[in-house]
Structure formats: structure tokens, C-alpha cells
């Protein structure tokens, strides 16, 4: 990997990852919780194959733990094959994530869901997103807005369904960070741990991507103009629409699967 291709995990990403750690957790077993936190970040696409982790002392500070605790957590991930250590001038710790699930496997996971379960997940996502939109409009700063604009640009430029899932997830978690509510952000992360693999399964047409991108931009504009009411409404409606489309796609899959038997 060349220096130009090498991507070092940004502090903003570390901030998102840090939200995975529950409040009030006891000191004992902290390294295990950090390893699970990083494992989830890899599974969700917050950390992707080839990402270079910051130096241990810096990364530990970003995650709010000691260097020793982080070192112990990384040792667990190395044993699982999720982190590799390279030596030399470009040495360091790199993410070595497993192969992405195939479209066939993801569709199989979708068919194992139920309409009521998808509805419940969508209702939760919409309710939490609405609250996040409101508080992001009231509390975010210019740095948050620039980060969100950059993430939405990456979403718009995504060239594959896997990339759409990853950038969409990052965008909505970054909204949570902008709300400056640890609990709302942590809830968003948990929602996307269930939801991310179910999104962008249908053919990712330019129209669908364009509509989601336009809704993202409307949310961002409301946030930038401190319009808490509009941000709340737009963020909730965004997930309500996507939930309806997901359920419609689910029934198409179930119907098609039945006809094939």
C-alpha cells in the first residue's frame, strides 16, 4: 500500500467509535469492552480494511483509555485476524477485516426478518433520528457541519452498495455526534448495527441515491440554520420513507422466493 493510499483513522471516527462504550462501566474487563467496541466498529464499516490506526498513545487518548488497555484490546483483535501489525517505515496497526458479506447472504438475512420487526426497527430509527436532528440544530458547530457535508459528499459519490451502506452509516452516526448527546449517539450506533446490513439491498439507482442525498442536504441545511423543528421533522421523515421502502422490498423478496419454490 502506498503512502497516498494509506488512510489513517481520523479523530472524528475515533470519536464515533468511542460512543460504543457504555457509560458507568466498571474498570475491570475494560480491555474486553474496548475490543468488542472496535470489533463492532469494523463490522459496521466505521473501520474498513486497510485503515491504519493512530499510534497507540494517541488512539488510547481518543478512546479515553490507557495505552496498556488499548494494547490488550488490540491483542485480542490480532488473534481474531481483524488487526495486523506491519513493521518498517510504514509500520503500525492496520485493520484487516473479513470479506464483506455477499448480496445473496444479505438478502437471506433480510428474508429472515418479519414485517413487524422491520417496522419496529424503522420506528425506533425515525424517533431517535428526529431527536438527533433537533439537538444537532441546537448544539452543533461549524466543524460538525463540515464533517457532515464531507460525509454526505462521500455518500453521493459511492460506487457500490457496500460503500453506500458504509457512508450512510457514518453520516447518521456523525449526526448523533453533532447532537452532543452520548446516549442518542450510542442508540444510533446500536440501531445501525441491526439496520446497516438491511440497507441498500435493492438496486442502488441514481434516483434512489439522489433522493437520499437530497434529504441529507435538507437536514443539514436545517441544522446549519438552527431550525430545530425542521431538522427534527426532516430527519424523522427520512427514516419513515426508507422504512416503507425496505418493507416493500422485503415483501418482493418473500414473494419472489415463494414463486421460485
Coordinates of N, CA, C and O in Angstrom, one line a residue, residues 127-128 131-132 135 139 176 179 181-189:
X127 N -37.6 7.8 15.3 CA -37.8 8.5 16.5 C -36.5 9.1 17.1 O -36.4 10.2 17.5
X128 N -35.4 8.2 17.0 CA -34.1 8.7 17.5 C -33.5 9.7 16.6 O -33.0 10.7 17.0
X131 N -35.0 13.2 17.2 CA -34.4 13.8 18.4 C -33.0 14.3 18.1 O -32.6 15.4 18.5
X132 N -32.2 13.5 17.3 CA -30.9 13.9 17.0 C -30.9 15.1 16.1 O -30.1 16.1 16.3
X135 N -31.5 18.3 18.3 CA -30.4 18.7 19.2 C -29.2 19.1 18.4 O -28.4 19.9 18.8
X139 N -27.1 22.4 18.9 CA -25.8 22.3 19.6 C -24.6 22.2 18.7 O -23.5 22.3 19.2
X176 N -25.4 12.0 15.1 CA -25.5 11.8 16.5 C -24.5 12.5 17.3 O -24.7 13.1 18.3
X179 N -25.2 16.1 17.7 CA -26.2 16.4 18.7 C -25.6 16.6 20.1 O -26.3 17.0 21.0
X181 N -25.1 14.4 22.3 CA -25.7 13.5 23.2 C -25.1 12.1 23.1 O -25.3 11.4 22.1
X182 N -24.4 11.7 24.1 CA -23.8 10.4 24.1 C -24.8 9.3 24.0 O -24.6 8.3 23.2
X183 N -25.9 9.4 24.7 CA -26.9 8.3 24.7 C -27.6 8.2 23.4 O -27.9 7.1 22.9
X184 N -27.9 9.4 22.8 CA -28.6 9.3 21.5 C -27.6 8.8 20.4 O -28.0 8.0 19.5
X185 N -26.4 9.1 20.5 CA -25.4 8.6 19.5 C -25.2 7.1 19.7 O -25.1 6.4 18.7
X186 N -25.1 6.7 21.0 CA -24.9 5.3 21.2 C -26.1 4.5 20.8 O -26.0 3.4 20.2
X187 N -27.3 5.0 20.9 CA -28.5 4.4 20.4 C -28.5 4.3 18.9 O -28.9 3.2 18.3
X188 N -28.0 5.3 18.2 CA -27.9 5.3 16.8 C -27.0 4.2 16.3 O -27.2 3.5 15.4
X189 N -25.9 4.1 17.0 CA -24.9 3.1 16.7 C -25.5 1.7 16.8 O -25.3 0.8 16.0

